[in-house]
Amino acid sequence: MSASVPSTEARDARIPLGALRDTLALVRRNLYAYLRVPQLLVFSTIQPVIFVLMFRYVFGGAIRLEGPVDYVDFLMPGIFVQTVTFGSTAAAVGLATDLKSGLMERFHALPMSRAAVLAGRTGADLVRNLFVVALMMVVGYLVGWRVHTDALGLIGAAGLVLAFGYALSWVFATLGLAVGDPEAAQAAAFPVLAPLVFASAAFVPLETMPGWLQAFARNQPVSLTAEAARALTVGGEAASLVLRALAWDAGILLVFGAIAVRLYRRTT
Amino acid sequence: MGDSAIVVRGLRKRFGDLTALDGIGFEVSSGTVFGLLGPNGAGKTTVVRILATVLRPDEGHAEVLGRDVVRDADAVRRRIGMAGQYAAIDPNLTGRENLELIGTLTQLPRSAVRTRARELLERFELTEAADRPTRTYSGGMRRRLDIAASLVGTPPVLFLDEPTTGLDLPSRNALWQMIRELVAGGTTVLLTTQYLEEADVLADRIAVVDHGRVVANDTPANLKASLGSTVIELGFADGVADRAVALIGARAERDGSVVRITTDRSTAVLIETLRTLDAAGIAPERLTVREPSIDDVFLALTGHRAQADAAASGGSS
């Protein structure tokens, strides 16, 4: 081989901000999958668009809201949350695929940051969510959704939805590492997510649900994030909802971040 | 050995009830090829994974270029390359992007990432396909890219885990040639294989591994000399094999209806044996003369067959 073998000092030299560089390289690599396999992105954008059309024009008429709020303004924050929630399974599928293909093992044998694989995976999902939520906002605008507060409210709502999506990525990173098989990870995700999304305030007002279900639906993170994002875009008391939603995000990140890191160290 | 690139001592590793490594130990001199030879499940891959810092041993000690694989894992990672049994590349990235990703994660400076990827693509004859997603690559191309990826950091120590499994003959020969060139340039290579021929052609020393232990550690020439260079197999009709063994004598080894003779003097022994049998009115139904196989090495060194299923089918034929 023509390249000369680097000296020991050169080999052990640290690149400044190496961990960040590793993470960004892996974010980029994970995002390439969406460019090269467009079905991935189409699936994660078509599905929420169908939900928007269905709830806006099919079910919406049958859903009675108390007060002056239009259903489309009620609906869209729920759609944003639903979009990032179902999208978060990408972390499980992506990591399970890397485990199965042996790529994870190769990463383990490289002198790279130990945190970069998980940070790169969840970071790529965050970027994807940013894109998909922005797209859903455009779709919402086209079907009549309007922000009744201000730019700050809109940014706050988007930030809250993205924070929840990021926290969920760690739940599914954990699942993907634990299961180690992409199909199984995908199959395991839906039964967890469906009750969270549908037994929630994402699409319908909680008051119409039976009491026992309300108790669950009112306090679970999908509802809290949707209601907080709603309050921030429609108007009304938002602070308590925002804090409770953020508390969930922090709790999820702490617990699943710790488990995912442990699993990552072990699974090769 | 004063100049050992790899030192492995008393490594043990269990997976649940399965003992993968049972106190395995060996040393590899700098700038040589060391072959770990053994059947599936012997523990070869487990050794490589421990040396590559991917797996922690339960007990024992392993070091690469003087760095402990557990305590000083990062320094080890900066000195090794690993190509596993299957091509560990991202199917959605192009060949070039795969190599550049590995380059970045190997902590090469930005400019070196580019040039190194270009060099390796050229070297492995992948330049034309460099900007296509590797999903579209053939099996052989993927394998080549995988090995190229293991060389991105110009590692002084290279682990190749069954590198030629699934390769066609020209690709295999090209890989062998490349390994020789790397070693000529000073690289130390630890290679695992199930094929005696591969170990024989490439390795300066071979450790035969069985049940997580080294059962023999020697040069290929010495190993083969101890085994005899040729295997003669005679197949007999039912009930005749016993008589044949009695006639041929001590050097015959019976395996179902097959009688096996391992020898350095194949021609003389073959003539002598056939004469003896003919004089007794016995004619073998089948006759094979071949080089010793991994099976033969195993039979000789361990007293049992390398592959359990081979033993099962051998008994019934």
Coordinates of C-alpha atoms in Angstrom, one line a residue:
Chain A
M1 CA 0.0 0.0 0.0
S2 CA 1.3 3.4 -1.0
A3 CA 0.2 5.3 2.1
S4 CA 2.8 5.3 4.8
V5 CA 1.9 4.1 8.2
P6 CA 1.3 7.0 10.6
S7 CA 3.6 7.3 13.6
T8 CA 2.3 6.5 17.1
E9 CA 1.9 10.2 18.0
A10 CA -0.1 10.9 14.9
R11 CA -2.3 7.9 15.6
D12 CA -3.1 9.0 19.1
A13 CA -3.7 12.6 18.2
R14 CA -7.1 13.9 19.1
I15 CA -9.2 15.8 16.6
P16 CA -10.7 18.9 18.3
L17 CA -14.4 18.4 18.8
G18 CA -14.0 14.8 17.6
A19 CA -17.2 13.6 19.3
L20 CA -19.3 16.4 17.5
R21 CA -17.6 15.5 14.2
D22 CA -18.5 11.8 14.6
T23 CA -22.0 12.6 15.5
L24 CA -22.5 15.0 12.6
A25 CA -21.0 12.4 10.2
L26 CA -23.6 9.8 11.5
V27 CA -26.5 12.3 11.3
R28 CA -25.6 12.9 7.7
R29 CA -25.3 9.2 7.0
N30 CA -28.7 8.4 8.6
L31 CA -30.3 11.2 6.6
Y32 CA -28.9 9.9 3.4
A33 CA -31.3 6.9 3.8
Y34 CA -34.2 9.3 3.3
L35 CA -32.7 10.6 0.1
R36 CA -31.7 7.1 -1.3
V37 CA -34.9 5.3 -0.1
P38 CA -37.5 8.0 -0.7
Q39 CA -40.3 5.6 0.3
L40 CA -39.2 6.1 3.9
L41 CA -39.9 9.8 3.8
V42 CA -43.0 9.4 1.6
F43 CA -44.5 7.0 4.1
S44 CA -43.8 9.3 7.0
T45 CA -45.3 12.3 5.2
I46 CA -48.2 10.7 3.3
Q47 CA -49.7 9.1 6.4
P48 CA -50.1 12.4 8.4
V49 CA -51.5 14.1 5.3
I50 CA -54.1 11.4 5.1
F51 CA -54.9 12.0 8.7
V52 CA -55.2 15.7 8.1
L53 CA -57.7 15.2 5.2
M54 CA -59.6 12.5 7.1
F55 CA -60.1 14.4 10.3
R56 CA -60.5 17.8 8.7
Y57 CA -63.1 16.7 6.1
V58 CA -64.5 13.3 7.2
F59 CA -64.7 13.0 11.0
G60 CA -64.2 16.7 11.8
G61 CA -67.8 17.6 11.1
A62 CA -69.0 15.1 13.7
I63 CA -66.6 16.3 16.5
R64 CA -68.2 19.0 18.6
L65 CA -66.0 21.5 20.3
E66 CA -67.1 23.7 23.1
G67 CA -66.2 27.3 22.6
P68 CA -65.3 29.3 19.6
V69 CA -62.3 27.2 18.4
D70 CA -62.4 25.9 14.8
Y71 CA -61.8 22.1 14.6
V72 CA -58.9 22.6 12.1
D73 CA -57.1 24.7 14.7
F74 CA -57.8 22.0 17.3
L75 CA -56.6 19.3 15.0
M76 CA -53.3 20.5 13.6
P77 CA -51.3 20.5 16.8
G78 CA -52.5 17.0 17.3
I79 CA -51.4 16.0 13.8
F80 CA -47.9 17.5 14.6
V81 CA -47.6 15.3 17.7
Q82 CA -49.0 12.2 15.9
T83 CA -46.4 12.7 13.1
V84 CA -43.4 12.8 15.3
T85 CA -44.8 9.9 17.4
F86 CA -45.2 7.5 14.6
G87 CA -42.0 8.8 13.0
S88 CA -40.0 7.9 16.1
T89 CA -40.0 4.2 15.2
A90 CA -37.3 5.0 12.7
A91 CA -34.7 5.0 15.5
A92 CA -35.7 1.4 16.4
V93 CA -35.6 0.2 12.8
G94 CA -32.4 2.0 12.0
L95 CA -30.4 0.8 15.0
A96 CA -31.8 -2.8 14.7
T97 CA -30.7 -2.8 11.0
D98 CA -27.2 -1.6 11.9
L99 CA -27.0 -4.3 14.6
K100 CA -28.1 -7.0 12.2
S101 CA -25.8 -5.9 9.3
G102 CA -22.7 -5.9 11.4
L103 CA -22.2 -2.2 10.9
M104 CA -22.6 -1.6 14.6
E105 CA -19.8 -4.0 15.3
R106 CA -17.6 -2.1 12.9
F107 CA -18.4 1.2 14.7
H108 CA -17.5 -0.4 18.0
A109 CA -14.0 -1.3 16.7
L110 CA -13.4 2.3 15.5
P111 CA -11.7 5.0 17.6
M112 CA -14.8 7.1 17.5
S113 CA -16.9 8.7 20.2
R114 CA -18.9 6.1 22.1
A115 CA -21.9 8.5 22.2
A116 CA -21.9 9.2 18.5
V117 CA -24.0 6.3 17.3
L118 CA -27.0 7.0 19.4
A119 CA -26.6 10.8 19.2
G120 CA -26.3 10.5 15.4
R121 CA -29.4 8.3 15.1
T122 CA -31.6 10.5 17.3
G123 CA -30.1 13.7 15.8
A124 CA -31.0 12.5 12.3
D125 CA -34.6 11.8 13.5
L126 CA -34.7 15.3 15.0
V127 CA -33.8 16.8 11.6
R128 CA -36.3 14.6 9.8
N129 CA -39.0 15.7 12.3
L130 CA -38.1 19.3 11.7
F131 CA -38.7 18.8 8.0
V132 CA -41.9 16.8 8.4
V133 CA -43.5 19.2 11.0
A134 CA -42.7 22.2 8.7
L135 CA -44.3 20.3 5.9
M136 CA -47.4 19.6 8.0
M137 CA -47.6 23.2 8.9
V138 CA -47.8 24.1 5.2
V139 CA -50.4 21.3 4.6
G140 CA -52.4 22.7 7.7
Y141 CA -52.3 26.2 6.3
L142 CA -53.7 24.9 3.0
V143 CA -56.7 23.3 4.8
G144 CA -57.4 26.4 6.8
W145 CA -55.3 26.1 10.0
R146 CA -54.2 29.5 11.4
V147 CA -52.1 30.6 14.3
H148 CA -54.1 32.9 16.6
T149 CA -51.3 33.9 18.9
D150 CA -47.9 35.0 17.6
A151 CA -44.7 33.8 16.1
L152 CA -43.3 33.0 19.5
G153 CA -46.3 30.8 20.2
L154 CA -45.8 29.0 16.9
I155 CA -42.1 28.5 17.6
G156 CA -42.8 27.3 21.1
A157 CA -45.4 24.8 19.9
A158 CA -43.0 23.5 17.2
G159 CA -40.2 23.3 19.8
L160 CA -42.4 21.4 22.2
V161 CA -43.5 18.9 19.5
L162 CA -39.8 18.4 18.4
A163 CA -38.7 17.9 22.0
F164 CA -41.3 15.2 22.5
G165 CA -40.3 13.5 19.2
Y166 CA -36.6 13.6 20.3
A167 CA -37.4 12.0 23.7
L168 CA -39.4 9.3 22.0
S169 CA -36.5 8.6 19.7
W170 CA -34.6 7.4 22.7
V171 CA -37.5 5.1 23.7
F172 CA -37.3 3.5 20.2
A173 CA -33.5 3.5 20.2
T174 CA -33.8 1.4 23.3
L175 CA -36.4 -0.9 21.7
G176 CA -34.2 -1.3 18.5
L177 CA -31.1 -2.2 20.5
A178 CA -33.1 -4.6 22.7
V179 CA -34.9 -6.4 19.8
G180 CA -32.0 -6.3 17.3
D181 CA -34.3 -7.1 14.3
P182 CA -35.8 -4.4 12.1
E183 CA -39.1 -6.1 11.4
A184 CA -39.6 -7.2 15.0
A185 CA -38.8 -3.7 16.2
Q186 CA -41.4 -2.2 13.8
A187 CA -44.0 -4.8 14.9
A188 CA -43.3 -4.1 18.6
A189 CA -43.7 -0.4 18.2
F190 CA -47.3 -0.1 16.9
P191 CA -49.1 -1.6 20.0
V192 CA -47.3 0.8 22.2
L193 CA -47.9 3.9 20.0
A194 CA -51.5 3.3 18.9
P195 CA -53.1 3.7 22.4
L196 CA -50.9 6.7 23.1
V197 CA -51.9 8.5 19.9
F198 CA -55.6 7.5 19.8
A199 CA -56.5 7.6 23.6
S200 CA -55.3 11.1 23.7
A201 CA -56.4 14.7 23.1
A202 CA -54.6 14.7 19.7
F203 CA -57.8 14.4 17.6
V204 CA -60.8 14.7 19.9
P205 CA -61.6 16.6 23.1
L206 CA -61.1 14.5 26.2
E207 CA -64.5 15.4 27.6
T208 CA -66.2 12.9 25.3
M209 CA -64.3 9.9 26.7
P210 CA -65.4 7.8 29.7
G211 CA -64.0 8.8 33.0
W212 CA -61.5 6.0 33.5
L213 CA -60.0 6.6 30.0
Q214 CA -59.9 10.4 30.6
A215 CA -57.7 9.8 33.7
F216 CA -55.1 8.1 31.4
A217 CA -55.6 10.3 28.4
R218 CA -55.4 13.6 30.3
N219 CA -52.0 12.9 31.8
Q220 CA -50.1 11.0 29.1
P221 CA -47.4 12.9 27.1
V222 CA -49.1 12.8 23.7
S223 CA -52.1 14.6 25.1
L224 CA -50.1 17.1 27.1
T225 CA -47.8 17.9 24.2
A226 CA -50.8 18.3 21.9
E227 CA -52.8 20.5 24.4
A228 CA -49.7 22.6 25.1
A229 CA -49.0 23.2 21.4
R230 CA -52.7 24.0 21.0
A231 CA -52.7 26.5 23.8
L232 CA -49.6 28.1 22.3
T233 CA -51.2 28.5 18.8
V234 CA -54.9 29.0 19.7
G235 CA -54.4 31.0 22.8
G236 CA -55.2 30.4 26.4
E237 CA -53.4 29.2 29.5
A238 CA -50.3 27.3 28.3
A239 CA -47.7 27.5 31.0
S240 CA -48.8 24.5 33.1
L241 CA -49.3 22.3 30.1
V242 CA -45.9 23.2 28.7
L243 CA -44.2 22.5 32.0
R244 CA -45.9 19.1 32.4
A245 CA -45.1 18.2 28.8
L246 CA -41.5 19.1 29.3
A247 CA -41.4 17.2 32.5
W248 CA -42.4 14.1 30.6
D249 CA -39.8 14.7 27.9
A250 CA -37.1 15.1 30.6
G251 CA -38.2 12.0 32.4
I252 CA -38.3 9.9 29.2
L253 CA -34.9 11.2 28.2
L254 CA -33.3 10.4 31.5
V255 CA -34.8 6.9 31.8
F256 CA -34.5 5.7 28.2
G257 CA -31.3 7.6 27.6
A258 CA -29.7 5.6 30.4
I259 CA -31.1 2.3 29.3
A260 CA -30.2 2.9 25.6
V261 CA -26.6 3.8 26.5
R262 CA -26.3 0.6 28.6
L263 CA -27.7 -1.5 25.9
Y264 CA -25.4 0.1 23.3
R265 CA -22.4 -0.7 25.4
R266 CA -23.4 -4.3 25.7
T267 CA -25.0 -5.1 22.3
T268 CA -22.4 -6.1 19.7
Chain B
M1 CA 9.2 -13.8 21.0
G2 CA 10.4 -10.3 21.7
D3 CA 8.5 -8.6 19.0
S4 CA 4.9 -9.7 19.4
A5 CA 2.2 -7.6 17.8
I6 CA -0.6 -9.6 19.4
V7 CA -0.4 -11.4 22.7
V8 CA -3.3 -13.5 23.9
R9 CA -3.2 -15.3 27.3
G10 CA -5.7 -17.5 29.0
L11 CA -8.8 -15.9 27.4
R12 CA -12.1 -17.2 28.6
K13 CA -15.5 -16.2 27.4
R14 CA -18.9 -17.8 28.0
F15 CA -22.2 -17.0 26.4
G16 CA -24.8 -18.4 28.8
D17 CA -24.1 -22.2 28.9
L18 CA -21.8 -22.1 25.9
T19 CA -18.1 -21.9 26.5
A20 CA -16.8 -20.0 23.5
L21 CA -13.2 -19.6 24.7
D22 CA -11.7 -21.9 27.2
G23 CA -8.3 -20.4 28.1
I24 CA -7.0 -19.8 24.5
G25 CA -3.6 -18.3 24.2
F26 CA -1.1 -17.5 21.4
E27 CA 1.3 -14.8 20.2
V28 CA 1.7 -13.2 16.8
S29 CA 5.1 -11.8 15.6
S30 CA 5.1 -8.4 14.0
G31 CA 4.8 -8.3 10.3
T32 CA 3.6 -11.9 9.9
V33 CA 0.3 -13.6 9.0
F34 CA -1.1 -15.8 11.8
G35 CA -3.9 -18.2 10.9
L36 CA -6.6 -19.3 13.3
L37 CA -7.8 -22.5 11.8
G38 CA -10.9 -24.3 13.1
P39 CA -14.5 -25.3 12.4
N40 CA -17.6 -23.2 12.9
G41 CA -18.1 -22.6 16.6
A42 CA -14.4 -23.3 17.6
G43 CA -14.2 -19.7 19.0
K44 CA -12.2 -18.0 16.2
T45 CA -14.6 -15.2 15.7
T46 CA -14.9 -14.6 19.5
V47 CA -11.1 -14.2 19.7
V48 CA -11.2 -11.6 16.9
R49 CA -14.1 -9.7 18.5
I50 CA -12.2 -9.5 21.8
L51 CA -9.0 -8.3 20.1
A52 CA -11.0 -5.7 18.1
T53 CA -12.4 -4.4 21.5
V54 CA -15.9 -5.3 20.5
L55 CA -16.4 -7.9 23.1
R56 CA -14.9 -8.1 26.7
P57 CA -13.3 -11.3 27.8
D58 CA -14.6 -12.9 31.1
E59 CA -11.0 -13.8 32.0
G60 CA -7.5 -13.6 30.6
H61 CA -5.4 -11.0 28.9
A62 CA -5.1 -9.7 25.4
E63 CA -3.0 -6.9 23.9
V64 CA -2.3 -5.4 20.6
L65 CA 1.0 -3.6 20.0
G66 CA 1.4 -3.5 23.8
R67 CA -2.0 -2.0 24.5
D68 CA -4.5 -3.8 26.6
V69 CA -7.7 -4.4 24.7
V70 CA -9.9 -3.8 27.7
R71 CA -8.1 -1.0 29.6
D72 CA -6.6 0.8 26.6
A73 CA -9.4 0.1 24.1
D74 CA -9.2 3.4 22.3
A75 CA -5.5 3.1 21.6
V76 CA -6.1 -0.4 20.3
R77 CA -8.9 0.9 18.0
R78 CA -6.4 3.4 16.5
R79 CA -4.1 0.6 15.5
I80 CA -6.4 -2.1 14.1
G81 CA -8.6 -2.8 11.1
M82 CA -11.3 -5.4 11.1
A83 CA -13.2 -7.1 8.3
G84 CA -15.9 -9.5 9.6
Q85 CA -17.6 -12.4 8.0
Y86 CA -20.3 -10.3 6.3
A87 CA -19.9 -7.0 4.6
A88 CA -20.5 -4.4 7.2
I89 CA -21.3 -1.5 4.9
D90 CA -24.3 0.9 4.6
P91 CA -26.4 -0.1 1.6
N92 CA -27.8 3.4 1.2
L93 CA -24.4 5.1 0.9
T94 CA -22.2 5.0 -2.1
G95 CA -18.9 3.1 -2.0
R96 CA -17.1 6.4 -1.6
E97 CA -19.4 7.7 1.1
N98 CA -19.0 4.5 3.0
L99 CA -15.2 4.8 3.0
E100 CA -15.3 8.5 3.8
L101 CA -17.7 7.9 6.8
I102 CA -15.3 5.2 8.1
G103 CA -12.4 7.7 7.5
T104 CA -14.1 10.4 9.5
L105 CA -14.9 8.0 12.4
T106 CA -11.3 6.7 12.3
Q107 CA -10.3 10.3 13.2
L108 CA -8.5 11.0 10.0
P109 CA -8.1 14.7 9.1
R110 CA -10.6 16.0 6.5
S111 CA -8.2 16.1 3.6
A112 CA -6.9 12.6 4.4
V113 CA -10.5 11.2 4.5
R114 CA -10.9 12.1 0.8
T115 CA -7.6 11.0 -0.5
R116 CA -7.7 7.7 1.4
A117 CA -11.1 6.8 0.1
R118 CA -10.0 7.6 -3.5
E119 CA -6.8 5.5 -3.1
L120 CA -8.7 2.5 -1.7
L121 CA -11.5 2.6 -4.3
E122 CA -8.8 2.5 -7.0
R123 CA -6.9 -0.2 -5.3
F124 CA -9.9 -2.4 -5.0
E125 CA -11.1 -1.6 -8.5
L126 CA -14.2 0.1 -7.3
T127 CA -13.6 3.5 -8.9
E128 CA -16.2 3.0 -11.6
A129 CA -18.9 2.0 -9.1
A130 CA -17.7 4.5 -6.4
D131 CA -20.7 6.9 -6.7
R132 CA -23.4 4.2 -6.8
P133 CA -25.3 3.2 -3.6
T134 CA -23.7 -0.1 -2.5
R135 CA -27.2 -1.7 -2.6
T136 CA -26.5 -2.1 -6.3
Y137 CA -23.1 -3.8 -5.7
S138 CA -22.5 -7.5 -6.3
G139 CA -21.5 -9.7 -3.4
G140 CA -17.9 -9.7 -4.4
M141 CA -17.9 -5.9 -4.7
R142 CA -19.4 -5.5 -1.3
R143 CA -16.8 -7.8 0.2
R144 CA -14.0 -5.8 -1.5
L145 CA -15.5 -2.6 -0.1
D146 CA -15.7 -4.1 3.3
I147 CA -12.0 -5.0 3.3
A148 CA -11.2 -1.6 1.9
A149 CA -13.1 -0.1 4.9
S150 CA -10.9 -2.1 7.3
L151 CA -7.8 -0.5 5.7
V152 CA -8.9 3.1 5.9
G153 CA -6.9 4.0 8.9
T154 CA -3.7 2.3 7.5
P155 CA -3.8 -0.1 10.5
P156 CA -0.5 -1.8 11.5
V157 CA -2.6 -4.8 12.7
L158 CA -5.4 -6.2 10.6
F159 CA -8.0 -8.8 11.6
L160 CA -9.7 -10.7 8.8
D161 CA -12.5 -13.1 9.9
E162 CA -13.0 -15.7 7.2
P163 CA -12.2 -13.1 4.5
T164 CA -12.7 -15.4 1.5
T165 CA -15.9 -17.2 2.6
G166 CA -18.3 -16.6 -0.3
L167 CA -15.7 -15.2 -2.7
D168 CA -15.2 -16.6 -6.2
L169 CA -11.8 -17.9 -7.2
P170 CA -10.4 -14.7 -8.9
S171 CA -11.6 -12.5 -6.0
R172 CA -10.1 -14.9 -3.6
N173 CA -6.7 -14.9 -5.3
A174 CA -6.8 -11.1 -5.6
L175 CA -7.4 -10.9 -1.8
W176 CA -4.6 -13.3 -1.1
Q177 CA -2.3 -11.2 -3.2
M178 CA -3.3 -8.1 -1.4
I179 CA -2.7 -9.7 2.0
R180 CA 0.8 -10.6 0.9
E181 CA 1.5 -7.1 -0.2
L182 CA 0.2 -5.7 3.1
V183 CA 2.4 -8.0 5.1
A184 CA 5.4 -7.1 2.9
G185 CA 4.7 -3.5 3.9
G186 CA 5.0 -4.4 7.6
T187 CA 1.3 -5.1 8.5
T188 CA 0.5 -7.9 10.9
V189 CA -2.5 -10.0 9.9
L190 CA -4.6 -12.3 12.1
L191 CA -6.7 -14.4 9.8
T192 CA -9.4 -16.9 10.7
T193 CA -10.3 -19.6 8.2
Q194 CA -12.0 -23.0 7.9
Y195 CA -9.8 -23.8 5.0
L196 CA -6.5 -25.5 5.5
E197 CA -5.4 -24.5 2.0
E198 CA -5.9 -20.8 2.8
A199 CA -4.0 -21.0 6.1
D200 CA -1.3 -23.0 4.3
V201 CA -0.9 -20.5 1.5
L202 CA -1.0 -17.3 3.6
A203 CA 0.0 -18.0 7.2
D204 CA 3.5 -18.0 8.7
R205 CA 2.1 -19.8 11.7
I206 CA -1.2 -21.6 12.2
A207 CA -3.0 -22.2 15.5
V208 CA -5.6 -25.0 15.2
V209 CA -8.5 -24.1 17.5
D210 CA -11.0 -26.5 18.9
H211 CA -13.6 -25.9 21.6
G212 CA -12.1 -22.5 22.5
R213 CA -8.5 -23.8 22.9
V214 CA -5.4 -24.1 20.8
V215 CA -4.7 -27.7 20.1
A216 CA -1.7 -27.1 17.8
N217 CA 0.4 -24.0 17.1
D218 CA 3.1 -24.4 14.4
T219 CA 4.2 -23.5 10.9
P220 CA 2.1 -24.9 8.1
A221 CA 5.0 -27.1 7.0
N222 CA 5.4 -28.7 10.4
L223 CA 1.7 -29.2 10.9
K224 CA 1.4 -31.0 7.6
A225 CA 4.5 -33.0 8.1
S226 CA 3.1 -34.3 11.4
L227 CA -0.1 -35.2 9.6
G228 CA 1.3 -36.8 6.4
S229 CA 0.9 -35.1 3.1
T230 CA -1.7 -37.2 1.3
V231 CA -4.9 -38.9 2.3
I232 CA -6.0 -42.1 0.5
E233 CA -9.6 -43.1 1.0
L234 CA -11.0 -46.5 0.0
G235 CA -14.7 -47.1 0.0
F236 CA -16.0 -50.7 0.5
A237 CA -19.2 -52.6 0.2
D238 CA -21.0 -53.5 3.4
G239 CA -19.1 -55.8 5.7
V240 CA -15.9 -55.7 3.7
A241 CA -14.3 -52.7 5.4
D242 CA -13.4 -54.7 8.6
R243 CA -11.5 -57.3 6.6
A244 CA -9.7 -54.5 4.7
V245 CA -8.6 -52.8 7.9
A246 CA -7.2 -56.0 9.2
L247 CA -5.3 -56.6 6.0
I248 CA -3.9 -53.1 5.7
G249 CA -2.7 -52.9 9.3
A250 CA -2.0 -50.1 11.7
R251 CA -2.0 -47.1 9.4
A252 CA -5.6 -47.7 8.3
E253 CA -8.3 -45.8 10.0
R254 CA -11.9 -46.9 9.7
D255 CA -14.8 -44.5 9.3
G256 CA -18.0 -46.4 8.5
S257 CA -17.5 -48.1 5.2
V258 CA -14.5 -45.9 4.4
V259 CA -10.9 -46.8 5.2
R260 CA -8.5 -43.8 5.4
I261 CA -4.8 -43.9 5.2
T262 CA -2.7 -40.7 5.7
T263 CA 0.8 -40.9 4.4
D264 CA 3.8 -39.1 3.0
R265 CA 4.5 -41.8 0.4
S266 CA 1.2 -41.9 -1.4
T267 CA 2.3 -43.8 -4.5
A268 CA 4.1 -46.6 -2.8
V269 CA 1.5 -47.0 -0.1
L270 CA -1.3 -47.0 -2.6
I271 CA 0.3 -49.7 -4.8
E272 CA 1.2 -51.8 -1.7
T273 CA -2.4 -51.5 -0.3
L274 CA -4.1 -52.4 -3.5
R275 CA -1.8 -55.4 -4.0
T276 CA -2.6 -56.7 -0.5
L277 CA -6.3 -56.3 -1.0
D278 CA -6.2 -57.8 -4.5
A279 CA -4.4 -60.8 -3.1
A280 CA -7.2 -61.3 -0.6
G281 CA -9.8 -60.9 -3.4
I282 CA -11.1 -57.6 -2.2
A283 CA -11.7 -54.6 -4.5
P284 CA -12.6 -51.2 -3.2
E285 CA -15.7 -49.7 -4.7
R286 CA -14.4 -46.1 -4.5
L287 CA -10.9 -44.6 -4.3
T288 CA -9.9 -41.1 -3.5
V289 CA -6.4 -39.6 -3.2
R290 CA -6.3 -36.1 -2.0
E291 CA -4.5 -33.4 0.1
P292 CA -5.3 -33.5 3.9
S293 CA -8.4 -31.4 4.6
I294 CA -9.4 -29.5 7.7
D295 CA -11.4 -32.7 8.7
D296 CA -8.2 -34.7 8.6
V297 CA -6.3 -32.2 10.6
F298 CA -9.0 -32.3 13.2
L299 CA -9.3 -36.0 13.2
A300 CA -5.6 -36.3 13.8
L301 CA -5.3 -33.5 16.4
T302 CA -8.5 -33.8 18.3
G303 CA -9.7 -37.3 17.7
H304 CA -13.0 -36.1 16.5
R305 CA -14.5 -34.7 13.3
A306 CA -14.5 -31.0 12.6
Q307 CA -18.2 -31.0 11.7
A308 CA -20.8 -32.9 13.5
D309 CA -23.0 -33.2 10.5
A310 CA -20.1 -34.5 8.4
A311 CA -19.6 -37.3 10.9
A312 CA -23.3 -38.2 10.8
S313 CA -23.4 -38.4 7.0
G314 CA -20.0 -40.2 6.9
G315 CA -21.3 -43.0 9.0
S316 CA -24.2 -43.8 6.8
S317 CA -22.5 -43.8 3.4

